[in-house]
mmCIF file of C-alpha atoms and ligand atoms in Angstrom:
data_model
loop_
_atom_site.group_PDB
_atom_site.id
_atom_site.type_symbol
_atom_site.label_atom_id
_atom_site.label_comp_id
_atom_site.label_asym_id
_atom_site.label_seq_id
_atom_site.Cartn_x
_atom_site.Cartn_y
_atom_site.Cartn_z
ATOM 1 C CA MET A 170 74.128 -123.471 -62.297
ATOM 2 C CA ASN A 171 76.177 -120.036 -62.483
ATOM 3 C CA VAL A 172 75.611 -118.245 -65.604
ATOM 4 C CA ASN A 173 79.426 -119.152 -67.072
ATOM 5 C CA ALA A 174 78.263 -122.791 -67.017
ATOM 6 C CA THR A 175 74.827 -122.155 -68.163
ATOM 7 C CA MET A 176 76.612 -119.990 -71.127
ATOM 8 C CA MET A 177 79.253 -123.175 -71.327
ATOM 9 C CA ILE A 178 76.179 -125.618 -72.386
ATOM 10 C CA ALA A 179 74.226 -123.182 -74.692
ATOM 11 C CA ALA A 180 77.650 -122.825 -76.922
ATOM 12 C CA GLY A 181 78.538 -126.691 -76.593
ATOM 13 C CA LEU A 182 74.767 -127.187 -77.947
ATOM 14 C CA ALA A 183 75.358 -125.041 -80.543
ATOM 15 C CA SER A 184 78.506 -126.018 -81.857
ATOM 16 C CA VAL A 185 76.251 -129.595 -82.457
ATOM 17 C CA ILE A 186 73.336 -127.992 -84.299
ATOM 18 C CA SER A 187 76.018 -126.141 -86.206
ATOM 19 C CA MET A 188 77.646 -129.486 -86.739
ATOM 20 C CA ALA A 189 74.243 -131.305 -87.846
ATOM 21 C CA ALA A 190 73.231 -128.935 -89.529
ATOM 22 C CA PRO A 191 73.291 -129.438 -93.523
ATOM 23 C CA ALA A 192 75.964 -127.245 -95.042
ATOM 24 C CA VAL A 193 73.679 -126.671 -98.078
ATOM 25 C CA THR A 194 70.822 -123.641 -98.296
ATOM 26 C CA ALA A 195 67.799 -124.850 -97.821
ATOM 27 C CA ALA A 196 64.830 -122.998 -98.778
ATOM 28 C CA ALA A 197 62.568 -120.995 -96.229
ATOM 29 C CA GLU A 198 59.359 -123.116 -96.558
ATOM 30 C CA SER A 199 58.626 -126.801 -97.672
ATOM 31 C CA GLU A 200 55.215 -126.473 -97.857
ATOM 32 C CA GLY A 201 53.242 -125.774 -101.674
ATOM 33 C CA GLN A 202 51.887 -127.718 -104.018
ATOM 34 C CA ILE A 203 52.695 -128.705 -107.766
ATOM 35 C CA THR A 204 49.455 -128.441 -110.493
ATOM 36 C CA ILE A 205 49.631 -130.268 -113.245
ATOM 37 C CA LEU A 206 48.724 -127.979 -116.290
ATOM 38 C CA TYR A 207 49.278 -130.015 -119.120
ATOM 39 C CA ASP A 208 49.564 -134.040 -119.628
ATOM 40 C CA ALA A 209 47.953 -136.864 -121.807
ATOM 41 C CA PHE A 210 46.647 -138.488 -119.063
ATOM 42 C CA GLY A 211 44.046 -137.719 -116.246
ATOM 43 C CA THR A 212 40.636 -137.688 -115.070
ATOM 44 C CA ASP A 213 39.443 -134.020 -115.072
ATOM 45 C CA ALA A 214 36.829 -133.875 -117.432
ATOM 46 C CA ALA A 215 37.323 -129.564 -117.551
ATOM 47 C CA MET A 216 40.980 -129.699 -118.906
ATOM 48 C CA THR A 217 42.151 -131.208 -122.725
ATOM 49 C CA LYS A 218 44.213 -134.045 -122.352
ATOM 50 C CA ASP A 219 47.654 -133.278 -125.229
ATOM 51 C CA TRP A 220 50.965 -134.560 -125.144
ATOM 52 C CA GLY A 221 53.068 -132.446 -123.458
ATOM 53 C CA PHE A 222 54.083 -131.015 -119.752
ATOM 54 C CA SER A 223 53.626 -128.211 -117.677
ATOM 55 C CA ALA A 224 53.226 -127.480 -114.167
ATOM 56 C CA LEU A 225 52.681 -124.887 -111.519
ATOM 57 C CA VAL A 226 55.308 -125.533 -109.015
ATOM 58 C CA GLU A 227 54.140 -123.512 -105.945
ATOM 59 C CA VAL A 228 56.780 -123.831 -103.086
ATOM 60 C CA ALA A 229 59.213 -121.891 -100.779
ATOM 61 C CA GLY A 230 57.086 -119.060 -100.937
ATOM 62 C CA LYS A 231 57.582 -119.052 -104.930
ATOM 63 C CA ARG A 232 55.286 -119.626 -107.575
ATOM 64 C CA ILE A 233 56.750 -120.906 -110.719
ATOM 65 C CA LEU A 234 55.507 -122.134 -114.245
ATOM 66 C CA PHE A 235 57.626 -125.160 -115.467
ATOM 67 C CA ASP A 236 57.085 -125.634 -118.919
ATOM 68 C CA THR A 237 54.315 -124.485 -121.011
ATOM 69 C CA GLY A 238 53.077 -127.464 -123.014
ATOM 70 C CA ASP A 239 52.490 -128.942 -126.463
ATOM 71 C CA ASP A 240 49.742 -126.021 -127.647
ATOM 72 C CA ALA A 241 48.930 -122.315 -126.617
ATOM 73 C CA ASP A 242 45.007 -122.954 -127.036
ATOM 74 C CA ILE A 243 44.984 -125.762 -125.222
ATOM 75 C CA PHE A 244 47.383 -124.689 -122.459
ATOM 76 C CA ALA A 245 45.458 -121.426 -121.976
ATOM 77 C CA ALA A 246 41.949 -123.096 -121.615
ATOM 78 C CA ASN A 247 43.895 -125.875 -118.881
ATOM 79 C CA VAL A 248 45.101 -122.640 -117.223
ATOM 80 C CA LYS A 249 41.487 -121.305 -116.899
ATOM 81 C CA ALA A 250 39.830 -124.415 -116.171
ATOM 82 C CA LYS A 251 42.124 -124.327 -113.109
ATOM 83 C CA GLY A 252 42.138 -121.021 -111.781
ATOM 84 C CA VAL A 253 45.195 -120.712 -112.097
ATOM 85 C CA ASP A 254 46.475 -116.514 -112.467
ATOM 86 C CA LEU A 255 49.608 -116.332 -114.691
ATOM 87 C CA THR A 256 50.346 -113.123 -114.261
ATOM 88 C CA ARG A 257 51.652 -113.418 -110.742
ATOM 89 C CA LEU A 258 54.562 -115.653 -111.209
ATOM 90 C CA ASP A 259 58.191 -115.317 -109.894
ATOM 91 C CA PHE A 260 59.661 -117.002 -113.134
ATOM 92 C CA VAL A 261 59.061 -119.749 -115.713
ATOM 93 C CA VAL A 262 61.532 -122.581 -116.627
ATOM 94 C CA LEU A 263 61.489 -123.625 -119.413
ATOM 95 C CA SER A 264 63.234 -127.826 -119.425
ATOM 96 C CA HIS A 265 64.259 -127.743 -123.075
ATOM 97 C CA ARG A 266 63.762 -126.531 -126.677
ATOM 98 C CA HIS A 267 61.090 -129.852 -127.851
ATOM 99 C CA SER A 268 57.946 -127.794 -128.698
ATOM 100 C CA ASP A 269 55.481 -129.881 -126.588
ATOM 101 C CA HIS A 270 57.470 -128.115 -123.618
ATOM 102 C CA MET A 271 57.404 -124.788 -124.795
ATOM 103 C CA ALA A 272 54.750 -123.893 -127.444
ATOM 104 C CA GLY A 273 52.367 -122.557 -125.053
ATOM 105 C CA LEU A 274 54.984 -119.687 -124.279
ATOM 106 C CA SER A 275 53.335 -117.420 -126.302
ATOM 107 C CA TYR A 276 49.873 -117.633 -123.857
ATOM 108 C CA VAL A 277 52.194 -117.210 -121.206
ATOM 109 C CA LEU A 278 53.960 -113.989 -122.686
ATOM 110 C CA SER A 279 50.565 -112.035 -123.841
ATOM 111 C CA VAL A 280 49.072 -111.780 -120.152
ATOM 112 C CA ASN A 281 52.356 -111.484 -118.602
ATOM 113 C CA PRO A 282 55.055 -110.261 -121.424
ATOM 114 C CA MET A 283 57.666 -108.818 -118.482
ATOM 115 C CA VAL A 284 58.583 -112.365 -117.038
ATOM 116 C CA LYS A 285 61.841 -113.689 -116.393
ATOM 117 C CA ILE A 286 61.814 -116.645 -118.401
ATOM 118 C CA TYR A 287 65.002 -119.845 -117.313
ATOM 119 C CA ALA A 288 65.621 -121.596 -120.148
ATOM 120 C CA PRO A 289 69.145 -123.907 -121.571
ATOM 121 C CA LYS A 290 71.617 -122.310 -123.215
ATOM 122 C CA GLU A 291 72.358 -123.624 -126.721
ATOM 123 C CA GLY A 292 74.115 -122.291 -129.525
ATOM 124 C CA PHE A 293 71.872 -120.862 -131.932
ATOM 125 C CA GLY A 294 69.221 -122.025 -130.018
ATOM 126 C CA ILE A 295 65.544 -120.457 -130.313
ATOM 127 C CA PHE A 296 66.234 -119.168 -127.100
ATOM 128 C CA GLY A 297 68.860 -116.638 -128.116
ATOM 129 C CA SER A 298 72.809 -117.440 -127.802
ATOM 130 C CA SER A 299 75.017 -115.142 -128.318
ATOM 131 C CA LEU A 300 79.513 -115.870 -129.291
ATOM 132 C CA PRO A 301 82.762 -114.577 -128.957
ATOM 133 C CA SER A 302 83.295 -113.142 -132.471
ATOM 134 C CA SER A 303 86.794 -114.540 -132.442
ATOM 135 C CA PHE A 304 84.867 -118.062 -133.032
ATOM 136 C CA TYR A 305 84.803 -117.726 -137.199
ATOM 137 C CA ARG A 306 88.264 -117.376 -138.199
ATOM 138 C CA LYS A 307 89.327 -114.644 -140.301
ATOM 139 C CA ASP A 308 90.919 -113.733 -143.846
ATOM 140 C CA GLU A 309 92.506 -110.533 -144.220
ATOM 141 C CA SER A 310 93.498 -110.755 -147.621
ATOM 142 C CA LEU A 311 90.002 -110.717 -148.456
ATOM 143 C CA PRO A 312 88.597 -107.128 -149.831
ATOM 144 C CA PRO A 313 86.189 -105.627 -147.044
ATOM 145 C CA GLU A 314 83.116 -106.723 -148.989
ATOM 146 C CA MET A 315 83.625 -110.435 -148.566
ATOM 147 C CA ARG A 316 84.679 -110.271 -145.267
ATOM 148 C CA TYR A 317 81.572 -110.208 -142.252
ATOM 149 C CA TYR A 318 80.651 -107.409 -140.844
ATOM 150 C CA GLY A 319 83.597 -105.557 -143.652
ATOM 151 C CA GLY A 320 86.375 -107.435 -141.106
ATOM 152 C CA LYS A 321 85.002 -105.794 -137.966
ATOM 153 C CA PRO A 322 82.470 -107.755 -135.909
ATOM 154 C CA PRO A 323 81.489 -106.773 -132.683
ATOM 155 C CA GLU A 324 83.090 -108.406 -129.797
ATOM 156 C CA ILE A 325 79.911 -110.331 -128.906
ATOM 157 C CA MET A 326 77.695 -111.666 -131.951
ATOM 158 C CA LYS A 327 73.956 -111.907 -130.350
ATOM 159 C CA PHE A 328 71.270 -114.196 -132.194
ATOM 160 C CA GLY A 329 67.707 -113.495 -131.619
ATOM 161 C CA ALA A 330 65.124 -115.785 -129.773
ATOM 162 C CA ALA A 331 62.392 -116.853 -131.397
ATOM 163 C CA TRP A 332 60.108 -114.441 -128.501
ATOM 164 C CA GLY A 333 62.142 -111.636 -129.312
ATOM 165 C CA ALA A 334 60.720 -109.308 -126.668
ATOM 166 C CA ALA A 335 60.844 -111.571 -123.692
ATOM 167 C CA HIS A 336 63.488 -111.893 -121.112
ATOM 168 C CA PHE A 337 64.955 -114.834 -121.204
ATOM 169 C CA GLU A 338 68.330 -115.510 -119.107
ATOM 170 C CA LEU A 339 70.005 -119.073 -120.348
ATOM 171 C CA ILE A 340 71.304 -121.270 -117.724
ATOM 172 C CA ASP A 341 74.716 -123.535 -118.987
ATOM 173 C CA GLN A 342 75.598 -124.886 -115.709
ATOM 174 C CA THR A 343 73.960 -126.133 -112.480
ATOM 175 C CA THR A 344 72.974 -122.713 -111.023
ATOM 176 C CA GLU A 345 71.245 -121.553 -107.441
ATOM 177 C CA ILE A 346 69.090 -119.390 -108.817
ATOM 178 C CA ALA A 347 67.498 -118.380 -105.330
ATOM 179 C CA PRO A 348 68.127 -119.650 -101.987
ATOM 180 C CA GLY A 349 67.221 -123.352 -102.254
ATOM 181 C CA ILE A 350 66.374 -123.272 -105.622
ATOM 182 C CA SER A 351 68.347 -124.667 -108.228
ATOM 183 C CA LEU A 352 68.489 -125.049 -111.848
ATOM 184 C CA ILE A 353 70.147 -128.701 -112.780
ATOM 185 C CA ALA A 354 72.397 -128.159 -116.406
ATOM 186 C CA LEU A 355 72.428 -131.730 -118.009
ATOM 187 C CA VAL A 356 73.302 -132.467 -121.826
ATOM 188 C CA SER A 357 71.656 -135.438 -123.375
ATOM 189 C CA ASP A 358 73.964 -138.265 -125.033
ATOM 190 C CA ALA A 359 71.191 -140.309 -125.925
ATOM 191 C CA PRO A 360 70.490 -141.375 -129.781
ATOM 192 C CA GLY A 361 68.070 -138.734 -131.382
ATOM 193 C CA THR A 362 68.627 -136.288 -128.859
ATOM 194 C CA ARG A 363 72.532 -136.138 -128.437
ATOM 195 C CA GLU A 364 73.684 -132.253 -127.149
ATOM 196 C CA LEU A 365 70.148 -131.763 -126.371
ATOM 197 C CA LYS A 366 70.565 -129.555 -123.146
ATOM 198 C CA GLU A 367 67.415 -129.702 -120.259
ATOM 199 C CA LEU A 368 67.188 -127.706 -116.953
ATOM 200 C CA SER A 369 65.274 -129.845 -114.170
ATOM 201 C CA LEU A 370 64.428 -127.617 -110.855
ATOM 202 C CA ALA A 371 65.660 -128.672 -107.609
ATOM 203 C CA VAL A 372 64.527 -126.991 -104.582
ATOM 204 C CA ASN A 373 65.991 -128.313 -101.528
ATOM 205 C CA THR A 374 63.548 -128.129 -98.643
ATOM 206 C CA PRO A 375 63.498 -128.738 -95.176
ATOM 207 C CA ASP A 376 62.015 -132.594 -96.102
ATOM 208 C CA GLY A 377 64.394 -132.865 -98.734
ATOM 209 C CA MET A 378 64.948 -132.499 -102.177
ATOM 210 C CA ILE A 379 61.915 -131.576 -104.356
ATOM 211 C CA LEU A 380 62.895 -132.108 -108.015
ATOM 212 C CA VAL A 381 60.654 -131.143 -111.124
ATOM 213 C CA VAL A 382 61.661 -132.691 -114.601
ATOM 214 C CA GLY A 383 60.593 -132.376 -118.200
ATOM 215 C CA CYS A 384 61.634 -135.045 -119.894
ATOM 216 C CA SER A 385 64.425 -136.315 -118.509
ATOM 217 C CA HIS A 386 66.700 -136.730 -121.715
ATOM 218 C CA PRO A 387 69.933 -136.780 -120.343
ATOM 219 C CA GLY A 388 68.604 -139.258 -118.168
ATOM 220 C CA ILE A 389 66.632 -139.697 -114.874
ATOM 221 C CA GLU A 390 69.517 -141.331 -113.090
ATOM 222 C CA ARG A 391 71.689 -138.353 -113.627
ATOM 223 C CA ILE A 392 69.781 -135.636 -113.164
ATOM 224 C CA VAL A 393 68.855 -137.657 -109.613
ATOM 225 C CA GLU A 394 72.100 -137.892 -109.071
ATOM 226 C CA ALA A 395 72.881 -134.471 -109.617
ATOM 227 C CA ALA A 396 70.215 -133.163 -107.271
ATOM 228 C CA ALA A 397 71.245 -135.640 -104.876
ATOM 229 C CA ALA A 398 75.038 -133.768 -105.057
ATOM 230 C CA ILE A 399 73.151 -131.011 -103.026
ATOM 231 C CA ASN A 400 71.304 -132.981 -100.387
ATOM 232 C CA PRO A 401 71.271 -136.593 -100.827
ATOM 233 C CA LYS A 402 67.271 -136.489 -99.548
ATOM 234 C CA ILE A 403 65.161 -137.094 -102.319
ATOM 235 C CA HIS A 404 61.616 -136.437 -101.334
ATOM 236 C CA LEU A 405 59.860 -135.913 -104.503
ATOM 237 C CA ILE A 406 60.464 -136.182 -108.106
ATOM 238 C CA ALA A 407 57.375 -135.406 -110.639
ATOM 239 C CA GLY A 408 57.443 -135.118 -114.282
ATOM 240 C CA GLY A 409 58.463 -137.133 -117.265
ATOM 241 C CA PHE A 410 61.492 -139.897 -117.142
ATOM 242 C CA HIS A 411 61.715 -140.438 -121.205
ATOM 243 C CA LEU A 412 61.008 -144.184 -120.477
ATOM 244 C CA VAL A 413 57.779 -144.577 -122.793
ATOM 245 C CA ALA A 414 59.334 -146.565 -125.280
ATOM 246 C CA ALA A 415 62.337 -148.662 -123.143
ATOM 247 C CA PRO A 416 62.230 -152.124 -122.743
ATOM 248 C CA ASP A 417 61.126 -154.412 -119.774
ATOM 249 C CA ASP A 418 65.189 -154.359 -118.543
ATOM 250 C CA VAL A 419 65.697 -150.652 -118.730
ATOM 251 C CA ILE A 420 62.467 -149.870 -116.414
ATOM 252 C CA ALA A 421 63.567 -152.412 -113.826
ATOM 253 C CA ARG A 422 67.011 -151.384 -113.602
ATOM 254 C CA VAL A 423 65.503 -147.503 -113.106
ATOM 255 C CA THR A 424 62.959 -148.586 -110.817
ATOM 256 C CA THR A 425 65.477 -150.185 -108.724
ATOM 257 C CA SER A 426 67.888 -147.142 -109.181
ATOM 258 C CA LEU A 427 65.415 -144.545 -107.768
ATOM 259 C CA LYS A 428 64.121 -146.510 -105.236
ATOM 260 C CA ASP A 429 67.404 -148.714 -103.804
ATOM 261 C CA LYS A 430 70.144 -146.498 -104.641
ATOM 262 C CA PHE A 431 68.803 -142.759 -104.311
ATOM 263 C CA LYS A 432 66.056 -144.197 -102.035
ATOM 264 C CA VAL A 433 63.483 -142.006 -103.377
ATOM 265 C CA GLU A 434 60.565 -140.749 -101.005
ATOM 266 C CA ASN A 435 57.872 -140.109 -103.527
ATOM 267 C CA ILE A 436 57.500 -140.393 -106.914
ATOM 268 C CA ALA A 437 54.668 -138.530 -109.414
ATOM 269 C CA PRO A 438 56.018 -139.633 -112.072
ATOM 270 C CA GLY A 439 54.073 -138.025 -115.665
ATOM 271 C CA HIS A 440 54.389 -137.063 -119.381
ATOM 272 C CA CYS A 441 56.946 -139.478 -121.260
ATOM 273 C CA THR A 442 57.572 -141.593 -118.172
ATOM 274 C CA GLY A 443 55.436 -144.224 -119.836
ATOM 275 C CA GLU A 444 52.818 -146.801 -119.232
ATOM 276 C CA PRO A 445 54.835 -149.526 -118.092
ATOM 277 C CA THR A 446 56.794 -147.410 -116.254
ATOM 278 C CA PHE A 447 53.760 -145.589 -114.234
ATOM 279 C CA ALA A 448 53.675 -149.471 -113.777
ATOM 280 C CA ALA A 449 56.505 -150.435 -112.149
ATOM 281 C CA LEU A 450 56.786 -147.878 -110.290
ATOM 282 C CA LYS A 451 53.604 -147.952 -108.437
ATOM 283 C CA THR A 452 54.435 -151.808 -107.420
ATOM 284 C CA ALA A 453 58.261 -150.703 -106.515
ATOM 285 C CA PHE A 454 56.575 -147.846 -104.737
ATOM 286 C CA GLY A 455 53.027 -148.791 -103.669
ATOM 287 C CA ASP A 456 51.317 -145.759 -101.909
ATOM 288 C CA ARG A 457 54.294 -143.770 -102.224
ATOM 289 C CA TYR A 458 53.247 -143.176 -105.938
ATOM 290 C CA LEU A 459 51.402 -140.345 -106.430
ATOM 291 C CA TYR A 460 49.322 -140.261 -109.032
ATOM 292 C CA ALA A 461 49.977 -136.549 -111.399
ATOM 293 C CA GLY A 462 47.285 -136.851 -114.365
ATOM 294 C CA LEU A 463 46.492 -133.815 -115.869
ATOM 295 C CA GLY A 464 44.338 -131.333 -113.194
ATOM 296 C CA THR A 465 46.288 -133.015 -109.977
ATOM 297 C CA SER A 466 47.339 -131.008 -107.529
ATOM 298 C CA LEU A 467 50.122 -132.670 -105.297
ATOM 299 C CA PRO A 468 50.205 -130.738 -101.814
ATOM 300 C CA LEU A 469 53.828 -130.796 -100.928
ATOM 301 C CA ALA A 470 54.631 -131.880 -96.686
ATOM 302 C CA PRO A 471 56.674 -133.827 -94.912
ATOM 303 C CA THR A 472 54.312 -136.559 -95.394
ATOM 304 C CA MET A 473 53.062 -136.448 -98.947
ATOM 305 C CA GLY A 474 49.063 -135.058 -98.002
ATOM 306 C CA SER A 475 46.610 -137.962 -96.275
ATOM 307 C CA GLY A 476 43.846 -136.531 -98.516
ATOM 308 C CA MET A 477 45.456 -137.076 -101.846
ATOM 309 C CA ARG A 478 44.715 -139.337 -105.037
ATOM 310 C CA ARG A 479 47.498 -141.450 -104.851
ATOM 311 C CA GLY A 480 48.287 -144.700 -107.778
ATOM 312 C CA GLU A 481 45.837 -144.814 -109.354
ATOM 313 C CA VAL A 482 45.670 -146.487 -112.745
ATOM 314 C CA PRO A 483 45.295 -144.441 -115.627
ATOM 315 C CA GLU A 484 41.535 -144.674 -117.223
ATOM 316 C CA LEU A 485 41.291 -147.280 -120.279
ATOM 317 C CA ASP A 486 41.178 -144.248 -122.635
ATOM 318 C CA ASP A 487 44.725 -143.036 -121.246
ATOM 319 C CA LEU A 488 45.955 -146.793 -121.384
ATOM 320 C CA SER A 489 44.912 -147.282 -125.069
ATOM 321 C CA VAL A 490 46.816 -143.627 -125.813
ATOM 322 C CA TYR A 491 50.091 -144.958 -124.511
ATOM 323 C CA ARG A 492 50.087 -148.305 -125.907
ATOM 324 C CA LYS A 493 50.131 -146.828 -129.576
ATOM 325 C CA LEU A 494 52.750 -144.350 -128.715
ATOM 326 C CA ALA A 495 54.964 -147.412 -126.961
ATOM 327 C CA SER A 496 54.058 -149.959 -129.101
ATOM 328 C CA ARG A 497 57.450 -151.597 -130.060
ATOM 329 C CA GLU A 498 56.682 -154.553 -132.812
ATOM 330 C CA ASP A 499 54.443 -152.200 -135.077
ATOM 331 C CA GLY A 500 56.236 -148.631 -135.968
ATOM 332 C CA ASN A 501 53.879 -147.715 -137.947
ATOM 333 C CA ARG A 502 51.117 -148.137 -135.644
ATOM 334 C CA TYR A 503 53.923 -146.355 -133.260
ATOM 335 C CA ARG A 504 53.974 -143.873 -135.779
ATOM 336 C CA ARG A 505 50.515 -142.533 -136.592
ATOM 337 C CA GLY A 506 50.147 -143.002 -132.766
ATOM 338 C CA ALA A 507 52.806 -140.727 -132.508
ATOM 339 C CA ILE A 508 51.501 -138.145 -135.119
ATOM 340 C CA ALA A 509 47.773 -138.619 -134.107
ATOM 341 C CA PHE A 510 48.916 -136.884 -130.709
ATOM 342 C CA GLY A 511 51.138 -134.395 -131.804
ATOM 343 C CA VAL A 512 54.428 -136.204 -130.503
ATOM 344 C CA ARG A 513 56.992 -133.377 -131.028
ATOM 345 C CA CYS A 514 59.704 -134.904 -129.506
ATOM 346 C CA THR A 515 62.043 -137.096 -131.241
ATOM 347 C CA GLU A 516 61.394 -139.989 -129.633
ATOM 348 C CA TRP A 517 59.408 -142.057 -132.491
ATOM 349 C CA MET A 518 61.956 -140.483 -135.282
ATOM 350 C CA ALA A 519 64.507 -142.540 -132.994
ATOM 351 C CA PHE A 520 62.963 -145.303 -132.721
ATOM 352 C CA ARG A 521 62.186 -145.100 -136.297
ATOM 353 C CA ASN A 522 65.938 -145.606 -137.177
ATOM 354 C CA GLY A 523 66.116 -148.137 -135.128
ATOM 355 C CA GLU A 524 67.509 -146.592 -132.191
ATOM 356 C CA ALA A 525 66.589 -146.734 -128.220
ATOM 357 C CA THR A 526 65.863 -143.803 -127.291
ATOM 358 C CA VAL A 527 66.242 -144.088 -123.524
HETATM 359 ZN ZN1 LIG B 804 58.669 -133.979 -123.609
HETATM 360 ZN ZN1 LIG B 805 61.474 -133.338 -125.255
#
């Protein structure tokens, strides 16, 4: 074969390969692990179960802290029990403003005050915000002492964060913050959390999307749809699906949608997913249901690790906790359960008001 023919074949092969390659950016590596640092179910005796969520996501060469739990002291103890070094983080993601996801931030900042923190951009929110001063109506007939800023407002008005010295970067729309690593920004329209903004972490790996969700207030299906727009191959979803009080028909619809419509390959539900949803997903996904209780480390790989503990049912203690939280027949029992376990989300308030929370 002469040189020209060889070059033509090579060029042809290259064009086929480039046609087959996905148009989206894939992160360099798919391997890593997700370690659950905060949740209300699990079997690790060295860690404290509490309502809330946090996970250390090590993927694509990055160490990402996703959410920080409900109580700074418990979060600190769980982090130490797991031997996690929070001084070595690429960044933190706070999914949303509910305190069961961000109360541990004060501990993070005590050991790593300079870390970059991505959070949803909310008007007058606790992560800080800003607005052009043109947003408010002016009345030039008033004397200066009755006018805001004496009638000369700054062009941009800044509103403080609850953690004044923290390095927040506020996200308003879905953004690729590093190659292959996106934050999906959506807004809830569910009663009780209407207008709540939430970020989900979507990492585009050669094995498909790895999606980490906090509470899924905008709806797990909407979040998955947004991730699938980046890469339709959904390799793993971990985190809270917010179906803790959902009726069976809604759980069945979402389960079918995740399995058959989006063809999610592996599922590792936790936090506000809910006991009956754990059961439904376990039945639907079988050994592709990955147990993700407090303290679990989920290895990330093309075929999700063989030595991994899969699909275990929660312990009896955990079941009784969830039953208290999820009871729809007895509002007082639900309320007491919610308060006892420090539910800071608005699930029980919406329930009390007779509103669906999904
Ligand atoms: Zn939550
Ligand atoms: Zn929430």
